[in-house]
GROMACS .gro file of C-alpha atoms in nm:
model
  405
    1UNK     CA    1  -0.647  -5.086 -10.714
    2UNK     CA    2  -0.427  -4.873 -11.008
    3UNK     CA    3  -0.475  -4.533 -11.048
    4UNK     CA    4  -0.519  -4.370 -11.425
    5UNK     CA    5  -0.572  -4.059 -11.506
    6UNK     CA    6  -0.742  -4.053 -11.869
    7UNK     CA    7  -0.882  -3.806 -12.077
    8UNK     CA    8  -1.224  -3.633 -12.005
    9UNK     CA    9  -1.514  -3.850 -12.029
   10UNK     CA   10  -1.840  -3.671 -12.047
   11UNK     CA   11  -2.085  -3.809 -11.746
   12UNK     CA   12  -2.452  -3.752 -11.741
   13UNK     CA   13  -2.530  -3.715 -11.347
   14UNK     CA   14  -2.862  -3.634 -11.229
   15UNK     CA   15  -2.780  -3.405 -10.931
   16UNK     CA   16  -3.108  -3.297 -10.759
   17UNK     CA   17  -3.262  -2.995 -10.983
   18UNK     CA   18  -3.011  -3.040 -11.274
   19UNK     CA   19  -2.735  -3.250 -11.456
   20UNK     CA   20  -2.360  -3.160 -11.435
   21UNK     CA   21  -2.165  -3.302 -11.686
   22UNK     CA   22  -1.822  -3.326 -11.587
   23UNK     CA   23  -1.474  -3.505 -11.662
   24UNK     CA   24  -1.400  -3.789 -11.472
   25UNK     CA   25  -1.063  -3.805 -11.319
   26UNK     CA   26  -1.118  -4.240 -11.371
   27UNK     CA   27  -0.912  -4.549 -11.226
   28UNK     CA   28  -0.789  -4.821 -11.404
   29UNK     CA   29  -0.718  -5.154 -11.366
   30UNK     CA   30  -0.604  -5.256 -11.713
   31UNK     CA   31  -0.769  -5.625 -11.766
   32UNK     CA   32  -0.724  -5.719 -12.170
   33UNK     CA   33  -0.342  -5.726 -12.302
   34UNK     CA   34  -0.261  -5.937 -12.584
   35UNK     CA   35  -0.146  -6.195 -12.342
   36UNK     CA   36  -0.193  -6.202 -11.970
   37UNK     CA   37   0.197  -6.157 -11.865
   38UNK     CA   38   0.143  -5.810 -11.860
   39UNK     CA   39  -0.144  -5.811 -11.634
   40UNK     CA   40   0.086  -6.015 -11.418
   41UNK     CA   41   0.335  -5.826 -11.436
   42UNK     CA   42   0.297  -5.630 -11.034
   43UNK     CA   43   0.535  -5.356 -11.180
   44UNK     CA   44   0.289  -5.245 -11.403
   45UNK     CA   45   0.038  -5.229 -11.132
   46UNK     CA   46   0.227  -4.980 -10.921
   47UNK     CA   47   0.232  -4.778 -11.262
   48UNK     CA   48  -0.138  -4.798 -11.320
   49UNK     CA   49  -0.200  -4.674 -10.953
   50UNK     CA   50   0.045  -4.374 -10.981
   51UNK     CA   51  -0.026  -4.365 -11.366
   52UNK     CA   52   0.027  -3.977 -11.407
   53UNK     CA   53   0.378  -3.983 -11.277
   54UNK     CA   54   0.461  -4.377 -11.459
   55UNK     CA   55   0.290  -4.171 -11.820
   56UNK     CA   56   0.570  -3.914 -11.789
   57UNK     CA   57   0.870  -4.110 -11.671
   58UNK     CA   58   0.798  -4.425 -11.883
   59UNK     CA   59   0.920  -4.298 -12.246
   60UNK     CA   60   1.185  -4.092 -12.122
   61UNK     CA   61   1.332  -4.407 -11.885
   62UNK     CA   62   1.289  -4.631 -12.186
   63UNK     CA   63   1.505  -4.377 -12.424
   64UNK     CA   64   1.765  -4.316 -12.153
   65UNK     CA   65   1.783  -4.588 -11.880
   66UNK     CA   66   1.984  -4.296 -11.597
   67UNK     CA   67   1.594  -4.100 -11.574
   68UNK     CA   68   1.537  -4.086 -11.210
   69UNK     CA   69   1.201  -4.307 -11.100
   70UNK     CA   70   0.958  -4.055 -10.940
   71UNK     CA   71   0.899  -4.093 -10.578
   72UNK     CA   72   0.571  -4.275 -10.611
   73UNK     CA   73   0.761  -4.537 -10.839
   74UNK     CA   74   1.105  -4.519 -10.604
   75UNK     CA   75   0.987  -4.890 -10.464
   76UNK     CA   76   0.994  -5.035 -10.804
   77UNK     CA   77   1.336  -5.282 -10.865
   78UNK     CA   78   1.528  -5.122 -11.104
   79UNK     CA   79   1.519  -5.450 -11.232
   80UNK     CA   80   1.183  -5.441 -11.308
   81UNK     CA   81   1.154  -5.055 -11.426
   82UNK     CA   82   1.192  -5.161 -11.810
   83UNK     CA   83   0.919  -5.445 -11.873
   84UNK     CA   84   0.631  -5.241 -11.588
   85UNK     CA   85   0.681  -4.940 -11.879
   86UNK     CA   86   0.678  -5.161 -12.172
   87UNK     CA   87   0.330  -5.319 -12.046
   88UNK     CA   88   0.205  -4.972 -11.887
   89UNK     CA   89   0.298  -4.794 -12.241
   90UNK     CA   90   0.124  -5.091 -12.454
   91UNK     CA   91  -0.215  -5.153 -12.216
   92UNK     CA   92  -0.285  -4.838 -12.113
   93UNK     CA   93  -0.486  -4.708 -12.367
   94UNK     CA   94  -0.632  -4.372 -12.347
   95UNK     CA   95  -1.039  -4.362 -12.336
   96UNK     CA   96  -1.181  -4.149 -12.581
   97UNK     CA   97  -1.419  -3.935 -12.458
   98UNK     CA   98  -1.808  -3.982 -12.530
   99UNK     CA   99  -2.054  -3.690 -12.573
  100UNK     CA  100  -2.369  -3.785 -12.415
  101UNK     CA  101  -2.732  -3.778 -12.598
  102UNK     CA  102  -2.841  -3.354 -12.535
  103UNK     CA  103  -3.081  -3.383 -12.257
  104UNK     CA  104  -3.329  -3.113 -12.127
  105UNK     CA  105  -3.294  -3.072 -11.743
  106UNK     CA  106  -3.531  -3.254 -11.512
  107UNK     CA  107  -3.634  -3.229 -11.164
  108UNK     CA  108  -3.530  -3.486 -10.966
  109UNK     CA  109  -3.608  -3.539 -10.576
  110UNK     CA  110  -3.371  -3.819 -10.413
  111UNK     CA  111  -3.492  -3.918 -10.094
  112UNK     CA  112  -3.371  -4.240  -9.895
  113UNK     CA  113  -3.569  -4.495  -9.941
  114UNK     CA  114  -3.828  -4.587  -9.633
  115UNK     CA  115  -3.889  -4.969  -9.764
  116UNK     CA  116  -3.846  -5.181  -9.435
  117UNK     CA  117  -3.547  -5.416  -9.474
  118UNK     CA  118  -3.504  -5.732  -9.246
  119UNK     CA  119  -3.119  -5.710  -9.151
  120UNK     CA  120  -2.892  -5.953  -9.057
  121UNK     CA  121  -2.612  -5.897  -8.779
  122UNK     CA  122  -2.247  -5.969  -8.879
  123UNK     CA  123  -1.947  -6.060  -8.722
  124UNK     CA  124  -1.583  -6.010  -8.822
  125UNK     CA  125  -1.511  -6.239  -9.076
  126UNK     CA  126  -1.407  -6.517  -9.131
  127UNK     CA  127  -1.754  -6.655  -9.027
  128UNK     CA  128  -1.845  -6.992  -8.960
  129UNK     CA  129  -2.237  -6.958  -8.968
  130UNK     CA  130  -2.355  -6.848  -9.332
  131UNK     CA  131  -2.649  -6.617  -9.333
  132UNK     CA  132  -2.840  -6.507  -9.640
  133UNK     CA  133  -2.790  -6.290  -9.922
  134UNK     CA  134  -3.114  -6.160 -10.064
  135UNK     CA  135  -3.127  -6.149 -10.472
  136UNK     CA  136  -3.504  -6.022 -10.502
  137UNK     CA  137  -3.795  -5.906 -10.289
  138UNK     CA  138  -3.999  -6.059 -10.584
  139UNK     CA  139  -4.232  -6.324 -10.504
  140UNK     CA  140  -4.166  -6.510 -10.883
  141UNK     CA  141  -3.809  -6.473 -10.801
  142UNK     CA  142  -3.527  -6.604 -10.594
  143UNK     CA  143  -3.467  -6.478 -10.244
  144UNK     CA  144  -3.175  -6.645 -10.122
  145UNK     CA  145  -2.880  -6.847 -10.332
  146UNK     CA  146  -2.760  -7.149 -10.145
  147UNK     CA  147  -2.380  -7.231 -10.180
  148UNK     CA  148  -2.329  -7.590 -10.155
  149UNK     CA  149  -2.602  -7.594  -9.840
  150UNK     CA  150  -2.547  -7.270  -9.684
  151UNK     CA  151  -2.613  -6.902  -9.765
  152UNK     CA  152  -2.391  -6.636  -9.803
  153UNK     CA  153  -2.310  -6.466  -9.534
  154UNK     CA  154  -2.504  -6.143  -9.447
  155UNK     CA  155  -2.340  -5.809  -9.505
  156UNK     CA  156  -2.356  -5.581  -9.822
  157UNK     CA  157  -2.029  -5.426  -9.778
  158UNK     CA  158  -1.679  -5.485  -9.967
  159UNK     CA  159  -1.318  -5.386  -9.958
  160UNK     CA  160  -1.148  -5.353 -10.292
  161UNK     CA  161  -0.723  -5.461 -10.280
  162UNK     CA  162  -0.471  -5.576 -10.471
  163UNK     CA  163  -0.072  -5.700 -10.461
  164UNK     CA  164   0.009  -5.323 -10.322
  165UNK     CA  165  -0.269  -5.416  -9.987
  166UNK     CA  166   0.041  -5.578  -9.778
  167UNK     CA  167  -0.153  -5.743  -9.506
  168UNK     CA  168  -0.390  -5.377  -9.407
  169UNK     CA  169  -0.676  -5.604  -9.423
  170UNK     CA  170  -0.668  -5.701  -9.101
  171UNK     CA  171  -0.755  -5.355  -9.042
  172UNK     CA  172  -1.086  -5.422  -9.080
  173UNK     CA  173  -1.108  -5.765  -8.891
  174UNK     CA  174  -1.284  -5.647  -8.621
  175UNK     CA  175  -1.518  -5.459  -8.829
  176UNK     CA  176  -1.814  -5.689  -8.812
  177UNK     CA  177  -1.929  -5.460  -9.162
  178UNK     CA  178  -1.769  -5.628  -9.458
  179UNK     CA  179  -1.916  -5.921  -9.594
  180UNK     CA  180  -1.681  -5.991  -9.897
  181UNK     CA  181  -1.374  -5.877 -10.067
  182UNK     CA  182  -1.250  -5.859 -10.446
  183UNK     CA  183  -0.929  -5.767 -10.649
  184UNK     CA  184  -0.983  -5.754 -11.003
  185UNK     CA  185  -0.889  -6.113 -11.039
  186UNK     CA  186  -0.933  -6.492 -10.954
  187UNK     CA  187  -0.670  -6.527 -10.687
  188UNK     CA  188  -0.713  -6.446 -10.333
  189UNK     CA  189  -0.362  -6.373 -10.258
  190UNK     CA  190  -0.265  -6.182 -10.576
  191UNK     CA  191   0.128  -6.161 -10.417
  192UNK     CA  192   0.319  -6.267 -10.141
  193UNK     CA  193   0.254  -6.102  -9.802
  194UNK     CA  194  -0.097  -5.988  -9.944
  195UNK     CA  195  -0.395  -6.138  -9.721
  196UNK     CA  196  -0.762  -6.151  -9.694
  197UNK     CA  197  -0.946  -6.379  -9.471
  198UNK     CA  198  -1.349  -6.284  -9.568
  199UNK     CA  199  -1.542  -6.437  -9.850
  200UNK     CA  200  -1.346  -6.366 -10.186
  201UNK     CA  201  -1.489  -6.317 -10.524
  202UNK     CA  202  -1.330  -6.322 -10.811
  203UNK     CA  203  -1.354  -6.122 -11.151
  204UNK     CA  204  -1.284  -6.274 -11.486
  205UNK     CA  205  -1.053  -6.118 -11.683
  206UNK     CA  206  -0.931  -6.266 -12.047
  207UNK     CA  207  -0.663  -6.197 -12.285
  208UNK     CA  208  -0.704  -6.082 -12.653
  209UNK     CA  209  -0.823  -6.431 -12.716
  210UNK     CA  210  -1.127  -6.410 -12.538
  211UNK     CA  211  -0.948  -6.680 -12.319
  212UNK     CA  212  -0.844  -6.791 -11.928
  213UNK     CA  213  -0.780  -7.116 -11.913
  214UNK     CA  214  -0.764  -7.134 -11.571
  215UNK     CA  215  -1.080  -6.973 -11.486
  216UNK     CA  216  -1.333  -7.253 -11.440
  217UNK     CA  217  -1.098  -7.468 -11.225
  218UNK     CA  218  -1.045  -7.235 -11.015
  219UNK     CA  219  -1.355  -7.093 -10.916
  220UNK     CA  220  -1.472  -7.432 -10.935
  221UNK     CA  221  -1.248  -7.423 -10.586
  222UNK     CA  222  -1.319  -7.102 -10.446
  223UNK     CA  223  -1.696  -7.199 -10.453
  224UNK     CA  224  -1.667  -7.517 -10.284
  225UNK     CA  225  -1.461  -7.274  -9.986
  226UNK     CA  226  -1.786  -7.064  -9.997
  227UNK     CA  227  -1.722  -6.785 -10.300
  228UNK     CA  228  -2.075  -6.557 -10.270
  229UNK     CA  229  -2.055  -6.461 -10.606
  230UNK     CA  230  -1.896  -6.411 -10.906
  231UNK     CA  231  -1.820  -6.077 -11.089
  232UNK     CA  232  -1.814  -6.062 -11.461
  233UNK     CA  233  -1.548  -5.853 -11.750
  234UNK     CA  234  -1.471  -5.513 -11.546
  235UNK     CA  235  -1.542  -5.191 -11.714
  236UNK     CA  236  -1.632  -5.356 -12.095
  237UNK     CA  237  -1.725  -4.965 -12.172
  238UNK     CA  238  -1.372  -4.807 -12.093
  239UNK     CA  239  -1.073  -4.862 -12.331
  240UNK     CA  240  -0.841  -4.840 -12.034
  241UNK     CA  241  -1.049  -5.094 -11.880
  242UNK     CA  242  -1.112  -5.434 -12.029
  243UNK     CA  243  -1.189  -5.278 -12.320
  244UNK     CA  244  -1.443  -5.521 -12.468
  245UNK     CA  245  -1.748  -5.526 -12.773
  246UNK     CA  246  -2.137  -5.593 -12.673
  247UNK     CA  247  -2.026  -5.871 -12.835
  248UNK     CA  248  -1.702  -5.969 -12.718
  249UNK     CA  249  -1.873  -5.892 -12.351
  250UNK     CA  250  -2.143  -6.151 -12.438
  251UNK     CA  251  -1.896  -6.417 -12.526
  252UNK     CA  252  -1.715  -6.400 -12.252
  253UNK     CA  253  -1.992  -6.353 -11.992
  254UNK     CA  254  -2.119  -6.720 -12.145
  255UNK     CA  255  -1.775  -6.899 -12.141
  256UNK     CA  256  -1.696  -6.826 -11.790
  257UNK     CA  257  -2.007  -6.665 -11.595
  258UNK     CA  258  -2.308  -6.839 -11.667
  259UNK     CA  259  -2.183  -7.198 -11.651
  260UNK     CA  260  -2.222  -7.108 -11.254
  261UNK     CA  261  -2.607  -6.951 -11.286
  262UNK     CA  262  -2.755  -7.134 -10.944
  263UNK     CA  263  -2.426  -7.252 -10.797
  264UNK     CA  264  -2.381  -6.832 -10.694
  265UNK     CA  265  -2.506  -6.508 -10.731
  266UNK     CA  266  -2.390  -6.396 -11.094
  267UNK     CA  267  -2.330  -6.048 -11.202
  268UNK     CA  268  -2.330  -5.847 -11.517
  269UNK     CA  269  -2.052  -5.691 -11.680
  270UNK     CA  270  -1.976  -5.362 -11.438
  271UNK     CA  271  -2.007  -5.031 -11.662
  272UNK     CA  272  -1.917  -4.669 -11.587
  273UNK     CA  273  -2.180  -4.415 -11.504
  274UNK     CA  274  -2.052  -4.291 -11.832
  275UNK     CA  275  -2.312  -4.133 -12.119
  276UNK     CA  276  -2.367  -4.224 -12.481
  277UNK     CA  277  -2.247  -4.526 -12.585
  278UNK     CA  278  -2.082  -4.571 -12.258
  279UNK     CA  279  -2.241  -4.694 -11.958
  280UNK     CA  280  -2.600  -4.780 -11.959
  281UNK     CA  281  -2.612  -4.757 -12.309
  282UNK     CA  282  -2.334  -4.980 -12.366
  283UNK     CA  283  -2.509  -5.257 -12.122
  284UNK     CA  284  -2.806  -5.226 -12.359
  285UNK     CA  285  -2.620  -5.339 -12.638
  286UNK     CA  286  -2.453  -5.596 -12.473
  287UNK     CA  287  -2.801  -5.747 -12.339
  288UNK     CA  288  -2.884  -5.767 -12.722
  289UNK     CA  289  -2.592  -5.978 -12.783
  290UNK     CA  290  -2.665  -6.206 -12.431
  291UNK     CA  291  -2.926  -6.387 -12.531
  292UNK     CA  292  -3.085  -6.647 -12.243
  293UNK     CA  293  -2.831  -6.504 -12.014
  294UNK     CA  294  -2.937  -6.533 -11.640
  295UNK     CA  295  -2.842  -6.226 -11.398
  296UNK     CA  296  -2.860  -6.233 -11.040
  297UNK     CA  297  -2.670  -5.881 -10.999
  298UNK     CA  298  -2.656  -5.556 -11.265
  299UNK     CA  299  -2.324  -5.438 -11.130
  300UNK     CA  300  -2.264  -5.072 -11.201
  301UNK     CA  301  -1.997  -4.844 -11.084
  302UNK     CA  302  -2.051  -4.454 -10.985
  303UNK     CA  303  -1.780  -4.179 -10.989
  304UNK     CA  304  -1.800  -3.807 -10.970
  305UNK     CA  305  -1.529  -3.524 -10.932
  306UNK     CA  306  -1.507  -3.289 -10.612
  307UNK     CA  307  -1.416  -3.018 -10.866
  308UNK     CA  308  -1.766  -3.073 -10.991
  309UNK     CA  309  -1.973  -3.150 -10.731
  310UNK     CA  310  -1.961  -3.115 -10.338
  311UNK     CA  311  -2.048  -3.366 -10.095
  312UNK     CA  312  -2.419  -3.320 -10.087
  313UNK     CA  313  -2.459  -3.369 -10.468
  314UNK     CA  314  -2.232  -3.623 -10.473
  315UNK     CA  315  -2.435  -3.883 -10.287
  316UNK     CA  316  -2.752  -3.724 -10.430
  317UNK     CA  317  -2.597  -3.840 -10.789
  318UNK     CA  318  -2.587  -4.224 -10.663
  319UNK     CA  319  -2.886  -4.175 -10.519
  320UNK     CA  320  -3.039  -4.067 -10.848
  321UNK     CA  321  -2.828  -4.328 -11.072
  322UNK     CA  322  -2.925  -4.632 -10.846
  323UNK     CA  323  -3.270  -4.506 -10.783
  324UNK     CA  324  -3.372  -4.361 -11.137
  325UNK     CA  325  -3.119  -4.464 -11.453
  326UNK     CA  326  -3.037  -4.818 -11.322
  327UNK     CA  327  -3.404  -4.896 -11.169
  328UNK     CA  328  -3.560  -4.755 -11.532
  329UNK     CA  329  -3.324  -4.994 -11.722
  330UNK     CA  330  -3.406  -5.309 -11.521
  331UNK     CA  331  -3.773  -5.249 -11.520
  332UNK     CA  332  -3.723  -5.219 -11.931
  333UNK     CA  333  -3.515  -5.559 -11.950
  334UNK     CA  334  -3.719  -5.890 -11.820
  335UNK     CA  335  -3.377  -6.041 -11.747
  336UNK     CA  336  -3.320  -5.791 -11.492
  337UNK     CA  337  -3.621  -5.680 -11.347
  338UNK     CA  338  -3.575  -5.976 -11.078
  339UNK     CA  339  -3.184  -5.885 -10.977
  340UNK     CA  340  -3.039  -5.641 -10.762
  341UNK     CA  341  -2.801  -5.396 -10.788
  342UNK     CA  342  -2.437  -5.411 -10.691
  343UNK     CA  343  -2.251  -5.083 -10.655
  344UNK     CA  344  -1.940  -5.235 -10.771
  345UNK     CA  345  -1.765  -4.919 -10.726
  346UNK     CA  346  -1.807  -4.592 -10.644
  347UNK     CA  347  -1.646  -4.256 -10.482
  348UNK     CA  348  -1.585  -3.923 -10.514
  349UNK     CA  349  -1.251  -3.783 -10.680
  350UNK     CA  350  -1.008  -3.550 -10.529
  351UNK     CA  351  -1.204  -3.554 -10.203
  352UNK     CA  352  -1.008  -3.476  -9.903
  353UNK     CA  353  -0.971  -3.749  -9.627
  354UNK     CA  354  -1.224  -3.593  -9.436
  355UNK     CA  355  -1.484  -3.530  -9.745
  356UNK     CA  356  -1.462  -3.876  -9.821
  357UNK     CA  357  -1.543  -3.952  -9.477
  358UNK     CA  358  -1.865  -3.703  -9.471
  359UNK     CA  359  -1.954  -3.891  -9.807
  360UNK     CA  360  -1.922  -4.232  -9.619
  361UNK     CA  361  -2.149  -4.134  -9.364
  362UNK     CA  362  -2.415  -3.957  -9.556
  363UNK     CA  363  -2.474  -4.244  -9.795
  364UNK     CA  364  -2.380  -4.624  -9.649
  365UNK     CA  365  -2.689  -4.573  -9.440
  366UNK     CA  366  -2.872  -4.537  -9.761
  367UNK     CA  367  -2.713  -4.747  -9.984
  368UNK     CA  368  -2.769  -5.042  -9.647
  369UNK     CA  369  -3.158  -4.936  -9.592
  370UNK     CA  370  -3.209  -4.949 -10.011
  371UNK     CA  371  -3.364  -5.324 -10.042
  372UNK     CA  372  -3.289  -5.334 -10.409
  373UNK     CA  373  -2.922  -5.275 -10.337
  374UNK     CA  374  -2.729  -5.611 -10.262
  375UNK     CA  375  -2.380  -5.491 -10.255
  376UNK     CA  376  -2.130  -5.201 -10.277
  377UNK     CA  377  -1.744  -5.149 -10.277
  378UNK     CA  378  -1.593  -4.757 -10.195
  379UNK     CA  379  -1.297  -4.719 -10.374
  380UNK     CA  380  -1.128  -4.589 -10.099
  381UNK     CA  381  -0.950  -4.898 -10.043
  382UNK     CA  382  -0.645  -5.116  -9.905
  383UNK     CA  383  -0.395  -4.873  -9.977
  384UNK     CA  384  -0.203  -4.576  -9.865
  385UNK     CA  385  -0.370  -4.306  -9.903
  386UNK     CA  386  -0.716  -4.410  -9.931
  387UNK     CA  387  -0.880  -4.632  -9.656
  388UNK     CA  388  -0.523  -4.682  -9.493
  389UNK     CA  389  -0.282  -4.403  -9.333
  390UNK     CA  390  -0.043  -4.274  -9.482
  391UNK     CA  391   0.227  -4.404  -9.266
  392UNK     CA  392   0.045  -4.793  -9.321
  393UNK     CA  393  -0.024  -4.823  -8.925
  394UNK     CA  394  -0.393  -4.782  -8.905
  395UNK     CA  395  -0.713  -4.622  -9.078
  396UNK     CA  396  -0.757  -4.305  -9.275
  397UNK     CA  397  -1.047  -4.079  -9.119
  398UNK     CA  398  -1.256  -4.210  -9.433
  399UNK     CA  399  -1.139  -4.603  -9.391
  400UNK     CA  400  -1.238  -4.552  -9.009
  401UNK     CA  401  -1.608  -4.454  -9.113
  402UNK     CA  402  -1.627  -4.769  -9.353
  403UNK     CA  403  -1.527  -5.021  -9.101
  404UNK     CA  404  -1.719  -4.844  -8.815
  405UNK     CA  405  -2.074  -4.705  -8.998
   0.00000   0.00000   0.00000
């Protein structure tokens, strides 16, 4: 995953007895450039991850080529130093923020839901025997999606990573918890060295064409090796993000999503937990331009800010968002009142190592006992620093809870 620290965005959180409106310290992963080479382009991903340090060195390396690379960029070839800050200076975009609709304060009471889920035991992947991914608990709707003859494989659980992973997934082979894992993109490997043996699914990204011409083709071949599912444009809502219309969304969710509606589970666009036009309101507008458009999955992604919120009112906010906001919004839309959620990411910012842990373990037993909940990704993740040590040997205190819990 990149890191990028943008401008405040207002968020509308429900938080048990009131709503705390915050700035988000957000991440990005920078999907819609004029032209895909600089979404290529693995310099620019170590900028977008260490984005705060790349946004002050980039302008004054490109002026004078002798400014030192900070130490979070000290890995980048020197070689490399002037095209990763052309492409971090021209695709990431600042977000502006959005002032969300003036709301009165409501009461809200999150407890975890009781609804009796049949589970499904899972082994460290890569599995040979296919189990079942539930889409609805409806009786008019589907329960399972075959894949070519079999199910997907039981499991809600994912692990984010990208070319900076190495090989740390096999950190989590003997985990028996993660069912699936995704990278922003269409390739399994996104560089050399960087591995991942589960289920894969991709994400379609586009340039400023609307366009990936090697999209179909190759999904095409990760479902025939047993792709679960396939995740539509990331973060439509976010300038720094793929940046995309309703409309544009819309477009591109036809062209390259629903052509595989009943080969795989098929998610929506993934918003922000943003307010306004932002978020839930933006996936509004983009159901208005989607017309006939099948969803299996409404994939929405939650972040808060430990200098907002503490632990407790952090996983009461998901809580509220998945069990309130989203739930309201798919019970309003006809198109989604049969699919399930996937928590495509979520986590809480500037958490210590062990408060990301306590935030682990107070809410994947909820989010794996909530029956309209199908899959989640923490972003904790692959890297240093997050799910991985420091030193790249083993787990972080937070990664051990996610392949453990």
């Amino acid at each position: 995953m990149h890191f990028l620290t943008y401008p405040s965005i207002l968020l509308t959180l429900s938080v048990l007895a009131s709503e705390v409106a915050g700035a988000a310290v957000h991440h990005a992963h920078v999907h819609r450039q004029t032209s895909l080479s600089c979404y290529e382009d693995n310099t620019l991903r170590a900028m977008e991850r260490f984005s705060s340090d790349a946004a002050a060195f980039c302008p004054k390396y490109l002026t004078a080529s002798s400014e030192p690379a900070p130490k979070n960029l000290a890995g980048v070839p020197s070689t490399r130093l002037s095209s990763g800050c052309a492409c971090f200076l021209k695709t990431a975009a600042p977000v502006k923020p959005v002032s969300s609709p003036t709301k009165s304060p409501t009461t809200v009471t999150v407890s975890p839901t009781t609804t009796s889920v049949s589970t499904v035991k899972t082994t460290p992947f890569p599995s040979s025997t296919p189990t079942v991914l539930t889409l609805s608990s409806s009786s008019t709707g589907p329960t399972s999606l075959p894949l070519n003859g079999k199910a997907y494989r039981g499991g809600k659980r994912g692990l984010v990573y990208d070319y900076n992973s190495k090989d740390y997934s096999r950190f989590f082979k003997d985990s028996g918890k993660i069912a699936f894992g995704s990278n922003w993109g269409v390739n399994r490997s996104p560089a050399p060295g960087v591995t991942f043996d589960g289920p894969f699914v991709p994400t379609i990204r586009v340039d400023s064409s609307l366009r990936n011409d090697g999209w179909i083709a190759a999904v095409k071949t990760l479902i025939s090796n047993g792709t679960p599912m396939l995740f539509a444009s990331n973060e439509p809502d976010n300038g720094g993000q793929s940046n995309l219309s309703p409309s544009q969304a819309a477009t591109v969710y036809k062209n390259f999503i629903q052509p595989f509606a009943g080969q795989v589970a098929i998610a929506s666009p993934a918003i922000t937990n943003g307010g306004g036009a932002t978020g839930l309101g933006y996936l509004e507008n983009f159901v208005a331009q989607c017309s006939n458009c099948h969803f299996d999955i409404i994939n929405v992604h939650h972040y808060v800010n430990r200098q907002d919120v503490n632990v407790d009112q952090a996983v009461s906010a998901v809580q509220s968002y998945l069990t309130n906001d989203v739930a309201a919004f798919q019970a309003k839309h006809p198109q989604f009142q049969n699919s399930k959620i996937c928590l495509g990411e979520f986590w809480l910012w500037n958490a210590s190592d062990e408060e990301g842990a306590q935030y682990l373990n107070k809410l994947l037993p909820w989010l794996d006992g909530n029956a309209n909940v199908a899959c989640y990704q923490a972003f904790g993740g692959l890297w240093t620093g997050n799910f991985i040590n420091q030193a790249g040997t083993g787990l972080s205190r937070s990664g051990q809870v996610y392949h453990d819990l």
